[in-house]
Short mmCIF file of C-alpha atoms and ligand atoms in Angstrom, two decimals:
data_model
loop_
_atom_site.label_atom_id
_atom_site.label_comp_id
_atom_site.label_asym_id
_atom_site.label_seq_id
_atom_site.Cartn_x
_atom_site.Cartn_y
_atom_site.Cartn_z
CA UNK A 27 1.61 18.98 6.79
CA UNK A 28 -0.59 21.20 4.52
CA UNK A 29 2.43 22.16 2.04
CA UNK A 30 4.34 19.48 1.16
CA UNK A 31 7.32 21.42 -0.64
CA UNK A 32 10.63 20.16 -0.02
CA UNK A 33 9.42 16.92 1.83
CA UNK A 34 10.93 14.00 1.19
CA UNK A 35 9.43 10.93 0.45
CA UNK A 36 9.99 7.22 -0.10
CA UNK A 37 7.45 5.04 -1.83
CA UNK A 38 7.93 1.55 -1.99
CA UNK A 39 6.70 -0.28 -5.18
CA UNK A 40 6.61 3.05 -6.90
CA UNK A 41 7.63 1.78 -10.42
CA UNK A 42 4.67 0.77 -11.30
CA UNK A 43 1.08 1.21 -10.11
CA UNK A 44 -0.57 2.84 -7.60
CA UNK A 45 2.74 3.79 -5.81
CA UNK A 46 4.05 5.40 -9.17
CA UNK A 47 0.47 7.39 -8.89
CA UNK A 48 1.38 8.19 -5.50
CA UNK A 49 4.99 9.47 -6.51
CA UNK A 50 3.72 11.54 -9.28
CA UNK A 51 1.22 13.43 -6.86
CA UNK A 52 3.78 13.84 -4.39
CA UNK A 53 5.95 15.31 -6.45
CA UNK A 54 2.85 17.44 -7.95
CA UNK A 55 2.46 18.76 -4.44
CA UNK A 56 6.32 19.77 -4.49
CA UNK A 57 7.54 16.77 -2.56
CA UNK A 58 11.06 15.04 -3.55
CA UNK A 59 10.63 11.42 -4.28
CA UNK A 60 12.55 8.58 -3.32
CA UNK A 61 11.09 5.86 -6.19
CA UNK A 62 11.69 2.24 -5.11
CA UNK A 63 10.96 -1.15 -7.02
CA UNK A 64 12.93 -4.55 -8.10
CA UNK A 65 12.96 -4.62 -11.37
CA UNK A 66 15.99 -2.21 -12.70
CA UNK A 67 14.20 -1.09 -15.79
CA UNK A 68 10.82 -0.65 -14.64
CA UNK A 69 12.44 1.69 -12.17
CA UNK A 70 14.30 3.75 -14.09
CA UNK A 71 11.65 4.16 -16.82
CA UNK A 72 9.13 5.37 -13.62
CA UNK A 73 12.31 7.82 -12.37
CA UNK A 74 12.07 9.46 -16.23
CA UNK A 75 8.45 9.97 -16.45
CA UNK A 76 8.23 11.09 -12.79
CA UNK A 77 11.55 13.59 -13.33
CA UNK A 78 8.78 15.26 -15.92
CA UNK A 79 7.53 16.75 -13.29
CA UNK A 80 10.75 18.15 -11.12
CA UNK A 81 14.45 17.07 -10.94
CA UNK A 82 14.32 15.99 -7.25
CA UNK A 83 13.83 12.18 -8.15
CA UNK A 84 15.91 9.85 -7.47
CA UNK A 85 15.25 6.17 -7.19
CA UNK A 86 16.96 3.42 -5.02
CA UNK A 87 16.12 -0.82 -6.65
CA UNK A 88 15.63 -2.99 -3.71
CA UNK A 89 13.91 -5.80 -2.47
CA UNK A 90 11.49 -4.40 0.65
CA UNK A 91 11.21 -7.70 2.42
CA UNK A 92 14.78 -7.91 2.92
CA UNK A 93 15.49 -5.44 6.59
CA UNK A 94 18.76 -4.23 4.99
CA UNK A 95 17.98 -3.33 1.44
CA UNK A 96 14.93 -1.69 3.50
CA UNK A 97 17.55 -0.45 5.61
CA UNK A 98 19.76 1.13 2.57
CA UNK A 99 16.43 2.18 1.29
CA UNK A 100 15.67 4.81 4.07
CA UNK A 101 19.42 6.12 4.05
CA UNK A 102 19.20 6.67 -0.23
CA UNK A 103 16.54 9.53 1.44
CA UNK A 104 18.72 10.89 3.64
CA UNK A 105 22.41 10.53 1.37
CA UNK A 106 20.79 12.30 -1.42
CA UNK A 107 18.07 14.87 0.69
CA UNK A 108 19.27 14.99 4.02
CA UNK A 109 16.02 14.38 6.11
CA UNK A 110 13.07 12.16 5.57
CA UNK A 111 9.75 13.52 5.88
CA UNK A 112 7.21 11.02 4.20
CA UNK A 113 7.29 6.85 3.85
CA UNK A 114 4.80 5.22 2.02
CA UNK A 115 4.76 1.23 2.39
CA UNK A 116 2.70 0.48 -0.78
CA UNK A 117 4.40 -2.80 -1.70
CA UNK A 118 2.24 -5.36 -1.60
CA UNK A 119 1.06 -9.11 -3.61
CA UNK A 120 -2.41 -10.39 -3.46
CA UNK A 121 -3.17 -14.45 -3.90
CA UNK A 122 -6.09 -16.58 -4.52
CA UNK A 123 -7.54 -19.58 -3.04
CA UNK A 124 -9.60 -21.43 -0.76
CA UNK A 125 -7.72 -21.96 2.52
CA UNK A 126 -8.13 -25.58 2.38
CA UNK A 127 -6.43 -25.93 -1.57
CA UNK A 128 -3.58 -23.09 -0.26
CA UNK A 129 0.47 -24.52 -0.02
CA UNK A 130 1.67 -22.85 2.80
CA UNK A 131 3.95 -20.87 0.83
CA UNK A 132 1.36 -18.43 -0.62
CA UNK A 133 0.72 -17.30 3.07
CA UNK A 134 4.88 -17.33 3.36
CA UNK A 135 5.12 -14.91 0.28
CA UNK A 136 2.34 -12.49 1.07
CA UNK A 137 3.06 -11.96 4.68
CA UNK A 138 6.86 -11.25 3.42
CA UNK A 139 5.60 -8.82 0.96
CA UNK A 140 3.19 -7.41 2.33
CA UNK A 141 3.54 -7.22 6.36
CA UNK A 142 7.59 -7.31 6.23
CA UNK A 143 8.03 -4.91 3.33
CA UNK A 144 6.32 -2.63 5.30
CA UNK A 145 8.19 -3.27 8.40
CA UNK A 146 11.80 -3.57 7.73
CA UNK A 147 11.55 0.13 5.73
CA UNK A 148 9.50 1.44 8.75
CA UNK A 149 11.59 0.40 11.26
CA UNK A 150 15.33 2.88 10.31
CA UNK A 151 12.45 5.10 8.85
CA UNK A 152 10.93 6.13 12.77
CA UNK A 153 13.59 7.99 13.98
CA UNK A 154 14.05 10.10 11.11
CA UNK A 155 10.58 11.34 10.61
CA UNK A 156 10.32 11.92 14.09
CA UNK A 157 13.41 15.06 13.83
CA UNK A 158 10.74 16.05 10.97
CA UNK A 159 7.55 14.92 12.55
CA UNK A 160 6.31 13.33 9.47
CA UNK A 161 4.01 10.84 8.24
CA UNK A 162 4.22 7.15 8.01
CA UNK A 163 1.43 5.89 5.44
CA UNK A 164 0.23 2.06 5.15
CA UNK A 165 -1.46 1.11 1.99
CA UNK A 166 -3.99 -1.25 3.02
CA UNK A 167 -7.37 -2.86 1.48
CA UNK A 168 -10.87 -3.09 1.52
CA UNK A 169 -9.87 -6.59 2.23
CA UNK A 170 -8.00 -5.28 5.88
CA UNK A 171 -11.86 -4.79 6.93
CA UNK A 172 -12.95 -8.04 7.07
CA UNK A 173 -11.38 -11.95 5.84
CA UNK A 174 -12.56 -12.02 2.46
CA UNK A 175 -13.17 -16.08 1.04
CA UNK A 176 -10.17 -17.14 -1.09
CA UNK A 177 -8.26 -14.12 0.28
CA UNK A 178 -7.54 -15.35 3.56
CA UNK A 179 -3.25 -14.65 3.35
CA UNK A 180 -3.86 -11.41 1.47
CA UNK A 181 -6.45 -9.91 3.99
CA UNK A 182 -5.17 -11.60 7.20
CA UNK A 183 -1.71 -9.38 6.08
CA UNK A 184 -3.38 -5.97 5.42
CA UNK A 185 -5.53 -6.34 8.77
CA UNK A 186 -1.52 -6.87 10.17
CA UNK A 187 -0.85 -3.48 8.70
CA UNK A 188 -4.01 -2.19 11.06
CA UNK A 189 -2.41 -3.49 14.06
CA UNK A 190 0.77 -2.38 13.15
CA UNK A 191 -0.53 1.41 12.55
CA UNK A 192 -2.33 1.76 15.42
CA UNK A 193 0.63 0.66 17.71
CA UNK A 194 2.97 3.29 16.15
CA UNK A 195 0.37 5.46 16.58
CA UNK A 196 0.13 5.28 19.94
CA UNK A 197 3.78 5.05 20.57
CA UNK A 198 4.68 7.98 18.42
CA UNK A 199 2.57 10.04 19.85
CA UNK A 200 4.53 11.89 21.97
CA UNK A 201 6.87 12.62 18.86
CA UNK A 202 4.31 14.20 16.81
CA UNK A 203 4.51 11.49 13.83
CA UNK A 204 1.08 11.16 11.75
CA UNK A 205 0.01 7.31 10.87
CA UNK A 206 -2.17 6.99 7.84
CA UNK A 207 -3.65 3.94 6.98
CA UNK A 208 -5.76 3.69 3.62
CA UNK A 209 -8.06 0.98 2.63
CA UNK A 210 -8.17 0.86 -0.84
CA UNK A 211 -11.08 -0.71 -3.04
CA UNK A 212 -10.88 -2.21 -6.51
CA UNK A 213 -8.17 -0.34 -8.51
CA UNK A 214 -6.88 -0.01 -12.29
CA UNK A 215 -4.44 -2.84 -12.39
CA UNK A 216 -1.32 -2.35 -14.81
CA UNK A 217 -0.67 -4.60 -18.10
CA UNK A 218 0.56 -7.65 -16.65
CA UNK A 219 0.40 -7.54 -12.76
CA UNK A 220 0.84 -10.30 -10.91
CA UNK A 221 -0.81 -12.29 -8.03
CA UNK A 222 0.12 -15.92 -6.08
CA UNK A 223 -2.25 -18.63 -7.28
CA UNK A 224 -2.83 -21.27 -4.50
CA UNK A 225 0.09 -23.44 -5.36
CA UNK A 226 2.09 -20.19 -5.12
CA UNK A 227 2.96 -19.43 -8.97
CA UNK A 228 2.85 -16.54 -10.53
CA UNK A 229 -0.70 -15.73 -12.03
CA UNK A 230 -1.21 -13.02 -14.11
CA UNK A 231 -4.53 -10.99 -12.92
CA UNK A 232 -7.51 -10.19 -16.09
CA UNK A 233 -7.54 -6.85 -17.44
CA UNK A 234 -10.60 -4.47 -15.11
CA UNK A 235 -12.99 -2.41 -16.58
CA UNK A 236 -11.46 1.20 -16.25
CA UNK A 237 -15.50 2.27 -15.91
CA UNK A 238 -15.89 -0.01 -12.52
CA UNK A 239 -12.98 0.67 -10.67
CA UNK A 240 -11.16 3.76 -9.21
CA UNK A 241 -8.30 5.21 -11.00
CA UNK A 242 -4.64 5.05 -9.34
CA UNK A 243 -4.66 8.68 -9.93
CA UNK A 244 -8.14 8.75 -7.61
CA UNK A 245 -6.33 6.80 -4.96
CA UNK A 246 -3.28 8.59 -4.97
CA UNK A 247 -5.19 12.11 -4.31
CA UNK A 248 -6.74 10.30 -1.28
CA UNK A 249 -3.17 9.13 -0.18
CA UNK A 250 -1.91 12.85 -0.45
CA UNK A 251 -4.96 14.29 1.05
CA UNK A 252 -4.19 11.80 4.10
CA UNK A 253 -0.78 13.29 4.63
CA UNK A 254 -1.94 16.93 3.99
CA UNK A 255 -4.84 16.50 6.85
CA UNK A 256 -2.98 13.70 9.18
CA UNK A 257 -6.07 11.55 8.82
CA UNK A 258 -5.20 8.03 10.49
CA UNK A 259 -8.21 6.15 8.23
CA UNK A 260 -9.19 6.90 5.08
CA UNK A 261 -11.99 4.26 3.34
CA UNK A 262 -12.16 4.67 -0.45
CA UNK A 263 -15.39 4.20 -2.34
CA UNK A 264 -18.49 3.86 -1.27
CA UNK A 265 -18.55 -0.08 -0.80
CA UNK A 266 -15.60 0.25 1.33
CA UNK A 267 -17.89 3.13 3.62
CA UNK A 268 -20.52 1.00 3.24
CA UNK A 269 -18.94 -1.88 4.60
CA UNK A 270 -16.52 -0.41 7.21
CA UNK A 271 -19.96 0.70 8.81
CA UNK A 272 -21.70 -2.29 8.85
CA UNK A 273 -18.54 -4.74 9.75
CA UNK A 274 -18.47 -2.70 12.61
CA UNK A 275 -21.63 -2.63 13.84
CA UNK A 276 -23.52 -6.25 12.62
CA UNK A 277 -20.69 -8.15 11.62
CA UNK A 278 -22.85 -11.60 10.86
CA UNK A 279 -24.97 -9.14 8.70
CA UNK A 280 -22.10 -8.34 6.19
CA UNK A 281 -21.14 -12.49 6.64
CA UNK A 282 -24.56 -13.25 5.18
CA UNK A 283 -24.16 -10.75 2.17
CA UNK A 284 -21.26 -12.30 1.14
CA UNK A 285 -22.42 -16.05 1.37
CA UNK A 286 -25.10 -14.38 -0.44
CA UNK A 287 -22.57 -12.81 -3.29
CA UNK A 288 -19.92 -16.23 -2.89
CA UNK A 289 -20.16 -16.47 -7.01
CA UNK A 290 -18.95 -13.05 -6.90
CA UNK A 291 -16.21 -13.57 -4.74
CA UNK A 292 -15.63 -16.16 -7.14
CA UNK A 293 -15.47 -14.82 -10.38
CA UNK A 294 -13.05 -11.59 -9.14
CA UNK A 295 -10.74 -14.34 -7.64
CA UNK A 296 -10.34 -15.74 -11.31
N1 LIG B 306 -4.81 -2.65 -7.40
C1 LIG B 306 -5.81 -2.83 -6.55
O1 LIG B 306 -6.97 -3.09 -6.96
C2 LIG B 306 -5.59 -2.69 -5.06
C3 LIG B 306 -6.71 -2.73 -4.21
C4 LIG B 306 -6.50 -2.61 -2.84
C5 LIG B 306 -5.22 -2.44 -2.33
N2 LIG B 306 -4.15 -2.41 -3.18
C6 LIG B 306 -2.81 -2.27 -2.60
O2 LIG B 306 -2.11 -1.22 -3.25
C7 LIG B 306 -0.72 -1.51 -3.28
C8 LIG B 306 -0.19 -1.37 -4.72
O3 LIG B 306 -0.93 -2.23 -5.56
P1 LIG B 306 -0.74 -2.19 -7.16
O4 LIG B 306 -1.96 -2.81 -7.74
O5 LIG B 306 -0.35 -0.84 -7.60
O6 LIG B 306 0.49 -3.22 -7.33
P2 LIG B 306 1.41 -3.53 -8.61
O7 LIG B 306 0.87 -2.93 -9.85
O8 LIG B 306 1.66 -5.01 -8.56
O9 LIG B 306 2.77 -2.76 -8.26
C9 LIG B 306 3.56 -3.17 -7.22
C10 LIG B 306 4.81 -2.32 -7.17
O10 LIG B 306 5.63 -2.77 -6.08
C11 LIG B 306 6.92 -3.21 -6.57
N3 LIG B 306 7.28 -4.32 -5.67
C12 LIG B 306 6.62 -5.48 -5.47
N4 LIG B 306 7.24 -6.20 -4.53
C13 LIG B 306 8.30 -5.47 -4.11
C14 LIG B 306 9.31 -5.67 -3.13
N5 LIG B 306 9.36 -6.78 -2.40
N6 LIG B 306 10.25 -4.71 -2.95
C15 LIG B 306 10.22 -3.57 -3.69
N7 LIG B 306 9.28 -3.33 -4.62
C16 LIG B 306 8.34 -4.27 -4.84
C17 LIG B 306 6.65 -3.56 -8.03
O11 LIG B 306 7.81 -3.48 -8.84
P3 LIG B 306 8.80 -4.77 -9.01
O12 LIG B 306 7.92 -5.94 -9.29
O13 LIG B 306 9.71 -4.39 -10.13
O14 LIG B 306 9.51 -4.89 -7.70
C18 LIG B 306 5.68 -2.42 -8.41
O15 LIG B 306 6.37 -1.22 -8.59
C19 LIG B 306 -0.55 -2.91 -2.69
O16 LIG B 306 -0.22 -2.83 -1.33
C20 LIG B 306 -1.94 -3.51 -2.85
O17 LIG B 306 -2.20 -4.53 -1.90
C21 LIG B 306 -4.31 -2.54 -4.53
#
């Protein structure tokens, strides 16, 4: 899918974020965006500043890890464009915590965020992009590698998202639909975003330094580039490489760095 003009696409979590990144160079590339998100004004201020860039935006407020809002989601696409060519399942909450401290509830919440918001819009979204033979695109984490300490619900649900990916893959073969699954590293974070704290509130994540992180913009070219080439894996950053390699290979290697790095692990859970 080298030209992506005319293909329609639905982000989830687009309001915001990396998926609003991902929308905007979509809709660079020509696509037309289906912009998706809870909160009513968050959305429609994303629709405005994406519409900058064409008029074939439209955006549909729903609640991903509910299967028919998800459903509703996937026929906005086709109501207002016809087809469906591109779904991106960006949604996704991280927590913090050591296993042992965790109410079950934070592993309740992520796993509906992240593993059924990515489901329940997948699901009514298969047999439309296979009349189009389109892509389906997971946005994963560095943290899908490996379980990361005082991540365990946030990467035990993106290494779902593997699992998930590589099924379709396999199954959709025959139909000519492209899987993409992107690990993502460290990203710009938004004013304000949230993650589950270990008794399952709300906590509000520190500000990163812009300098140490990728940009959503950088993460969103990868995303595109994905599509464009019908990549199933693509690693971001070098630590990611770096660590995809060696998880793969010496696996109690990469345990011993981190037990080695723990305060690390530590201080970015914070
Ligand atoms: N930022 C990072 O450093 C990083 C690193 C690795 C991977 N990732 C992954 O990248 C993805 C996006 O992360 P982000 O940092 O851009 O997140 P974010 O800033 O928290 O944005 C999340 C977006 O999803 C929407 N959303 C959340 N839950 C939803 C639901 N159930 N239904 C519909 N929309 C929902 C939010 O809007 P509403 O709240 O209004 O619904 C918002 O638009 C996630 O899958 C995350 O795990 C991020």
């Amino acid at each position: 899918m080298k030209d992506l003009r005319g293909k329609v696409a639905v982000i989830t979590g687009s309001s915001r974020g990396i998926g609003k990144a991902i929308a905007i160079e979509l809709a660079k590339n020509g696509a037309y965006i289906v912009l998706n998100g809870r909160d009513a004004s968050r959305l429609e201020a994303a629709t405005e500043e994406v519409s900058k860039i064409h008029n074939k935006v439209v955006s549909y407020c729903c609640d991903v890890s509910q299967p028919e809002q998800s459903e509703e989601l996937i026929k906005a696409a086709i109501d207002n464009y016809g087809k469906l060519d591109i779904l991106i399942n960006n949604v996704g909450v991280s927590m913090r915590g050591d296993v042992a401290d965790l109410k079950p509830q934070v592993f309740k919440k992520v796993f509906e965020s992240n593993v059924f918001g990515s489901v329940n819009p997948t699901i009514p979204a298969l047999k439309e992009i296979r009349k189009t033979k389109g892509s389906i695109v997971f946005i994963s984490s560095l943290a899908g590698i490996r379980g990361l300490p005082y991540l365990s619900a946030y990467s035990s649900s993106k290494m779902a998202l593997r699992a998930i990916a590589e099924s379709i893959r396999i199954e959709e073969k025959s139909n000519d639909v492209h899987v993409g699954l992107i690990l993502v590293g460290i990203t710009q974070i938004e004013h304000n975003k949230e993650t589950i704290a270990s008794d399952g509130s709300k906590k509000i994540l520190k500000k990163r330094d812009a300098s140490k992180v990728d940009s959503t913009n950088t993460v969103a070219k990868k995303v595109v580039n994905n599509i464009k080439k019908r990549k199933f894996i693509t690693t971001l950053t070098t630590i990611g490489k770096v660590n995809k390699f060696l998880q793969a290979r010496f696996p109690m290697l990469v345990e011993r760095i981190i037990l080695g790095n723990l305060s690390k692990f530590q201080e970015k859970s914070e």
